[in-house]
GROMACS .gro file of C-alpha atoms in nm:
model
  297
    1MET     CA    1  14.339   4.054   5.994
    2ASP     CA    2  14.350   3.761   5.756
    3ALA     CA    3  14.177   3.540   6.020
    4LEU     CA    4  13.907   3.794   6.049
    5ILE     CA    5  13.853   3.814   5.665
    6ALA     CA    6  13.852   3.433   5.647
    7SER     CA    7  13.596   3.414   5.932
    8TYR     CA    8  13.371   3.668   5.767
    9ALA     CA    9  13.397   3.477   5.424
   10ASN     CA   10  13.263   3.164   5.598
   11CYS     CA   11  12.974   3.342   5.750
   12PRO     CA   12  12.632   3.201   5.644
   13ASP     CA   13  12.495   3.550   5.588
   14SER     CA   14  12.776   3.641   5.349
   15ASP     CA   15  12.710   3.704   4.975
   16SER     CA   16  12.997   3.473   4.890
   17ASP     CA   17  12.926   3.192   4.644
   18SER     CA   18  13.059   2.946   4.909
   19ASP     CA   19  12.710   2.948   5.062
   20SER     CA   20  12.613   2.666   4.816
   21ASP     CA   21  12.898   2.452   4.935
   22MET     CA   22  12.806   2.474   5.305
   23PRO     CA   23  12.668   2.149   5.445
   24ARG     CA   24  12.297   2.168   5.523
   25GLN     CA   25  12.189   2.090   5.883
   26LYS     CA   26  11.926   1.836   5.941
   27THR     CA   27  11.590   1.972   6.026
   28GLU     CA   28  11.575   1.782   6.354
   29ASN     CA   29  11.887   1.962   6.476
   30HIS     CA   30  11.715   2.307   6.442
   31GLN     CA   31  11.655   2.469   6.771
   32ALA     CA   32  11.297   2.610   6.828
   33PRO     CA   33  11.292   2.994   6.776
   34GLU     CA   34  11.277   3.203   7.093
   35PRO     CA   35  10.916   3.313   7.162
   36LEU     CA   36  10.871   3.673   7.095
   37PRO     CA   37  10.814   3.887   7.416
   38LEU     CA   38  10.443   3.940   7.493
   39PRO     CA   39  10.316   4.285   7.455
   40LEU     CA   40  10.261   4.476   7.764
   41PRO     CA   41   9.882   4.474   7.893
   42PRO     CA   42   9.686   4.787   7.844
   43PRO     CA   43   9.684   5.041   8.140
   44PRO     CA   44   9.390   5.019   8.373
   45ILE     CA   45   9.082   5.215   8.247
   46SER     CA   46   9.090   5.419   8.554
   47LEU     CA   47   9.424   5.569   8.458
   48LEU     CA   48   9.269   5.698   8.123
   49ARG     CA   49   8.995   5.876   8.308
   50PRO     CA   50   9.036   6.235   8.447
   51HIS     CA   51   9.068   6.260   8.828
   52ASN     CA   52   8.719   6.389   8.866
   53SER     CA   53   8.556   6.168   8.604
   54LEU     CA   54   8.184   6.114   8.637
   55GLU     CA   55   8.168   5.790   8.456
   56GLY     CA   56   7.917   5.568   8.632
   57LYS     CA   57   7.743   5.871   8.772
   58LEU     CA   58   7.644   6.040   8.444
   59ASN     CA   59   7.608   5.911   8.096
   60TYR     CA   60   7.731   6.225   7.904
   61SER     CA   61   8.013   6.272   7.649
   62GLN     CA   62   8.187   6.599   7.717
   63THR     CA   63   8.311   6.818   7.432
   64ALA     CA   64   8.653   6.962   7.486
   65HIS     CA   65   8.652   7.330   7.596
   66LEU     CA   66   8.278   7.371   7.488
   67GLY     CA   67   8.369   7.673   7.289
   68ARG     CA   68   8.544   7.847   7.568
   69ILE     CA   69   8.833   8.084   7.491
   70ARG     CA   70   9.150   8.107   7.689
   71SER     CA   71   9.190   8.425   7.893
   72PHE     CA   72   9.552   8.448   7.780
   73PRO     CA   73   9.735   8.256   7.510
   74HIS     CA   74   9.952   7.948   7.615
   75VAL     CA   75  10.335   8.040   7.614
   76GLU     CA   76  10.598   7.787   7.684
   77GLY     CA   77  10.745   7.859   8.027
   78ASN     CA   78  10.446   8.047   8.154
   79TYR     CA   79  10.228   7.908   8.444
   80ALA     CA   80   9.879   8.025   8.546
   81LEU     CA   81   9.859   8.184   8.878
   82HIS     CA   82   9.538   8.187   9.082
   83VAL     CA   83   9.496   8.278   9.449
   84PHE     CA   84   9.173   8.187   9.623
   85ILE     CA   85   8.977   8.075   9.924
   86PRO     CA   86   8.907   7.699   9.868
   87GLY     CA   87   8.599   7.519   9.966
   88ASN     CA   88   8.341   7.252   9.880
   89LEU     CA   89   7.974   7.241   9.941
   90GLU     CA   90   7.995   6.919  10.136
   91GLU     CA   91   8.003   6.920  10.516
   92ASP     CA   92   8.348   6.757  10.558
   93PHE     CA   93   8.519   7.043  10.374
   94ASP     CA   94   8.597   7.408  10.484
   95VAL     CA   95   8.276   7.544  10.339
   96TYR     CA   96   7.942   7.363  10.329
   97ILE     CA   97   7.580   7.399  10.265
   98PRO     CA   98   7.353   7.217  10.506
   99SER     CA   99   7.103   6.977  10.372
  100SER     CA  100   6.802   7.202  10.364
  101PRO     CA  101   6.968   7.504  10.187
  102LYS     CA  102   7.132   7.262   9.944
  103LYS     CA  103   6.789   7.130   9.835
  104GLY     CA  104   6.665   7.483   9.788
  105LEU     CA  105   6.971   7.570   9.578
  106ALA     CA  106   6.902   7.261   9.363
  107GLN     CA  107   6.547   7.373   9.302
  108PHE     CA  108   6.663   7.721   9.214
  109LEU     CA  109   6.914   7.590   8.961
  110LYS     CA  110   6.639   7.364   8.809
  111LYS     CA  111   6.416   7.667   8.758
  112VAL     CA  112   6.681   7.888   8.608
  113ALA     CA  113   6.783   7.601   8.374
  114SER     CA  114   6.423   7.574   8.240
  115LEU     CA  115   6.425   7.947   8.178
  116VAL     CA  116   6.778   7.991   8.030
  117PRO     CA  117   6.910   7.719   7.799
  118GLY     CA  118   7.285   7.653   7.753
  119LEU     CA  119   7.391   7.654   8.122
  120HIS     CA  120   7.676   7.422   8.239
  121VAL     CA  121   7.800   7.342   8.583
  122VAL     CA  122   8.122   7.521   8.666
  123ASP     CA  123   8.443   7.308   8.646
  124VAL     CA  124   8.280   6.985   8.551
  125ASP     CA  125   8.122   7.154   8.245
  126ILE     CA  126   7.804   6.918   8.248
  127PRO     CA  127   7.494   7.071   8.091
  128LEU     CA  128   7.275   7.178   8.378
  129ASN     CA  129   6.945   7.063   8.192
  130ILE     CA  130   7.076   6.704   8.201
  131LEU     CA  131   7.148   6.712   8.576
  132CYS     CA  132   6.805   6.858   8.644
  133LYS     CA  133   6.652   6.523   8.542
  134ASP     CA  134   6.787   6.366   8.859
  135ASP     CA  135   6.777   6.559   9.188
  136ASN     CA  136   7.052   6.343   9.352
  137LYS     CA  137   7.292   6.395   9.064
  138LEU     CA  138   7.210   6.760   9.067
  139GLU     CA  139   7.295   6.801   9.435
  140GLN     CA  140   7.591   6.569   9.415
  141ILE     CA  141   7.761   6.720   9.107
  142ALA     CA  142   7.636   7.077   9.086
  143LEU     CA  143   7.648   7.134   9.463
  144GLY     CA  144   7.904   6.886   9.580
  145ARG     CA  145   8.194   7.004   9.367
  146GLU     CA  146   8.494   7.207   9.458
  147PHE     CA  147   8.461   7.580   9.428
  148HIS     CA  148   8.657   7.892   9.527
  149ILE     CA  149   8.641   8.262   9.603
  150SER     CA  150   8.901   8.440   9.387
  151LEU     CA  151   9.131   8.678   9.571
  152GLY     CA  152   9.328   8.782   9.255
  153ARG     CA  153   9.306   8.748   8.884
  154THR     CA  154   9.416   8.443   8.713
  155VAL     CA  155   9.734   8.561   8.526
  156PRO     CA  156  10.050   8.399   8.362
  157ILE     CA  157  10.375   8.419   8.547
  158ARG     CA  158  10.729   8.303   8.454
  159VAL     CA  159  10.897   8.010   8.624
  160HIS     CA  160  11.152   8.229   8.791
  161GLN     CA  161  10.870   8.431   8.962
  162ILE     CA  162  10.705   8.133   9.134
  163ASP     CA  163  10.912   8.118   9.452
  164SER     CA  164  10.906   8.498   9.499
  165VAL     CA  165  10.523   8.511   9.456
  166VAL     CA  166  10.457   8.224   9.691
  167THR     CA  167  10.685   8.361   9.952
  168MET     CA  168  10.545   8.704   9.954
  169LEU     CA  169  10.184   8.575   9.956
  170ARG     CA  170  10.275   8.376  10.272
  171GLN     CA  171  10.438   8.672  10.431
  172LYS     CA  172  10.135   8.893  10.361
  173LEU     CA  173   9.864   8.644  10.442
  174GLN     CA  174  10.014   8.424  10.712
  175PHE     CA  175   9.841   8.583  11.006
  176GLN     CA  176   9.470   8.530  10.946
  177ARG     CA  177   9.186   8.472  11.192
  178ARG     CA  178   8.871   8.271  11.122
  179TYR     CA  179   8.553   8.453  11.018
  180TRP     CA  180   8.209   8.366  10.887
  181ILE     CA  181   8.114   8.421  10.522
  182ASP     CA  182   7.752   8.471  10.433
  183PHE     CA  183   7.642   8.409  10.075
  184ASN     CA  184   7.347   8.646  10.050
  185LYS     CA  185   7.263   8.711   9.683
  186TRP     CA  186   7.219   8.553   9.352
  187GLU     CA  187   7.413   8.760   9.091
  188VAL     CA  188   7.541   8.737   8.742
  189PHE     CA  189   7.903   8.813   8.647
  190VAL     CA  190   8.056   8.828   8.289
  191ASN     CA  191   8.421   8.782   8.215
  192ASP     CA  192   8.630   9.071   8.080
  193ASP     CA  193   8.625   8.922   7.716
  194GLN     CA  194   8.245   8.902   7.730
  195THR     CA  195   8.287   8.536   7.629
  196ARG     CA  196   8.113   8.368   7.930
  197SER     CA  197   7.852   8.458   8.187
  198PHE     CA  198   7.821   8.313   8.537
  199LEU     CA  199   7.547   8.233   8.774
  200SER     CA  200   7.686   8.302   9.114
  201LEU     CA  201   7.628   8.362   9.479
  202GLU     CA  202   7.783   8.689   9.612
  203VAL     CA  203   7.910   8.791   9.954
  204ILE     CA  204   7.763   9.134  10.030
  205ALA     CA  205   7.766   9.136  10.420
  206GLU     CA  206   7.938   8.910  10.668
  207GLY     CA  207   8.284   8.826  10.559
  208LEU     CA  208   8.304   9.091  10.288
  209ALA     CA  209   8.541   9.328  10.485
  210GLU     CA  210   8.788   9.036  10.563
  211ILE     CA  211   8.795   8.911  10.205
  212THR     CA  212   8.848   9.266  10.084
  213ARG     CA  213   9.155   9.303  10.300
  214GLN     CA  214   9.294   8.975  10.169
  215ILE     CA  215   9.239   9.097   9.822
  216GLN     CA  216   9.426   9.405   9.891
  217ALA     CA  217   9.721   9.202  10.026
  218VAL     CA  218   9.724   8.985   9.711
  219ASN     CA  219   9.711   9.306   9.501
  220ALA     CA  220  10.027   9.423   9.673
  221VAL     CA  221  10.209   9.106   9.575
  222TYR     CA  222  10.086   9.131   9.219
  223ARG     CA  223  10.190   9.484   9.198
  224LEU     CA  224  10.561   9.404   9.301
  225HIS     CA  225  10.563   9.147   9.023
  226ASN     CA  226  10.405   9.378   8.760
  227LEU     CA  227  10.095   9.165   8.745
  228PRO     CA  228   9.744   9.308   8.680
  229GLU     CA  229   9.563   9.375   9.006
  230PHE     CA  230   9.214   9.264   9.097
  231TYR     CA  231   8.902   9.464   9.021
  232GLU     CA  232   8.892   9.809   9.185
  233ASP     CA  233   8.561   9.735   9.339
  234PRO     CA  234   8.581   9.362   9.424
  235ARG     CA  235   8.265   9.153   9.462
  236PRO     CA  236   8.356   8.823   9.622
  237HIS     CA  237   8.143   8.523   9.497
  238ILE     CA  238   8.138   8.159   9.413
  239SER     CA  239   8.000   8.062   9.064
  240LEU     CA  240   7.773   7.759   9.017
  241ALA     CA  241   7.690   7.768   8.650
  242TRP     CA  242   7.809   7.927   8.325
  243ALA     CA  243   7.714   7.990   7.968
  244LEU     CA  244   7.876   8.100   7.651
  245GLY     CA  245   7.859   8.471   7.561
  246ASN     CA  246   7.722   8.755   7.738
  247ILE     CA  247   7.377   8.648   7.848
  248SER     CA  248   7.343   8.843   8.160
  249ASP     CA  249   7.012   8.997   8.069
  250SER     CA  250   6.844   8.645   8.044
  251LEU     CA  251   7.007   8.533   8.364
  252LYS     CA  252   6.904   8.840   8.555
  253ARG     CA  253   6.547   8.811   8.436
  254ALA     CA  254   6.541   8.455   8.563
  255ILE     CA  255   6.675   8.549   8.899
  256GLU     CA  256   6.418   8.829   8.932
  257GLU     CA  257   6.134   8.583   8.851
  258MET     CA  258   6.264   8.347   9.102
  259ARG     CA  259   6.283   8.641   9.367
  260ARG     CA  260   5.925   8.725   9.299
  261HIS     CA  261   5.827   8.363   9.346
  262ILE     CA  262   6.007   8.346   9.681
  263ASN     CA  263   5.861   8.667   9.795
  264VAL     CA  264   5.512   8.534   9.734
  265GLU     CA  265   5.583   8.219   9.934
  266GLY     CA  266   5.711   8.441  10.220
  267SER     CA  267   6.049   8.254  10.255
  268VAL     CA  268   6.291   8.539  10.219
  269ARG     CA  269   6.605   8.481  10.417
  270LYS     CA  270   6.887   8.721  10.503
  271ARG     CA  271   7.141   8.476  10.371
  272ILE     CA  272   7.136   8.179  10.139
  273PHE     CA  273   7.393   7.992  10.341
  274THR     CA  274   7.696   8.061  10.554
  275SER     CA  275   8.048   7.913  10.596
  276LYS     CA  276   8.368   7.955  10.785
  277PHE     CA  277   8.687   8.089  10.635
  278ASN     CA  278   8.948   7.815  10.686
  279GLY     CA  279   9.247   7.915  10.464
  280ILE     CA  280   9.396   8.055  10.137
  281GLU     CA  281   9.560   7.864   9.860
  282CYS     CA  282   9.762   7.958   9.556
  283LYS     CA  283   9.759   7.740   9.237
  284ILE     CA  284  10.039   7.775   8.993
  285GLY     CA  285  10.018   7.546   8.690
  286SER     CA  286   9.916   7.218   8.837
  287LYS     CA  287  10.071   7.268   9.178
  288THR     CA  288   9.878   7.408   9.481
  289TYR     CA  289  10.053   7.592   9.761
  290LYS     CA  290   9.896   7.642  10.112
  291ILE     CA  291   9.930   8.010  10.192
  292CYS     CA  292   9.757   7.985  10.528
  293LYS     CA  293   9.563   7.695  10.675
  294PHE     CA  294   9.385   7.670  11.021
  295SER     CA  295   9.322   7.351  11.206
  296GLU     CA  296   9.001   7.293  11.383
  297ASP     CA  297   8.977   7.434  11.740
   0.00000   0.00000   0.00000
């Protein structure tokens, strides 16, 4: 102990008066201080962008949420559940629009956007009137994005329900056959809270019976987990654009005007485009589960 105390007393950092008696070392004997570690370089810019960032394709600064309201409040430990038929409007995905109908859809969207302000592209949330200035960007972004046909409501579930929900969905929906889906009709939908309106393409003929049966299977799984079931009279559709609030009257008037214009030109078709059913997915939080998936014949 005495040796330890003596050692401490002789330490240069000590407050002892003996500091003044310690011999000073010559400057030339000082060692150069160790260089400070260099700071880490910043992460690549690509990592700071969202996965589906449109930078380079579109010069537009998006506003967070754009005034949208959550369908249900965020609760720690809850995960959003959504069951749907996935697809994309490009030819290398399950559902696609051939070039000719895609151009017609783009022109339809341009006309509606000129009649109804405040429309945004679904999912990417870009104002439609900005995209309408460039036909290529309109087709690429508004009609080249991912979309879905909902088979159940988007609802919150607890973490302990995840495995059970996924397992039961696979049991109910594992045996599916391929079928064609016709998107026949432009329609307007408003969410339950009347906070958003959607410009959509509805399935009213080919594929409707099959999708309805799939919705009933999803309802059965929801019912077993005390989750709210889908609408009593389901109307399968994909949504292409949305606007804040209930503006269904304005959108319906725009659609009706476009229908009259099409009738005058004599280009009425039984369907706007058709696609093949190729699977069902379930998204819970940020994870997607394959419920059924078919390989190409």
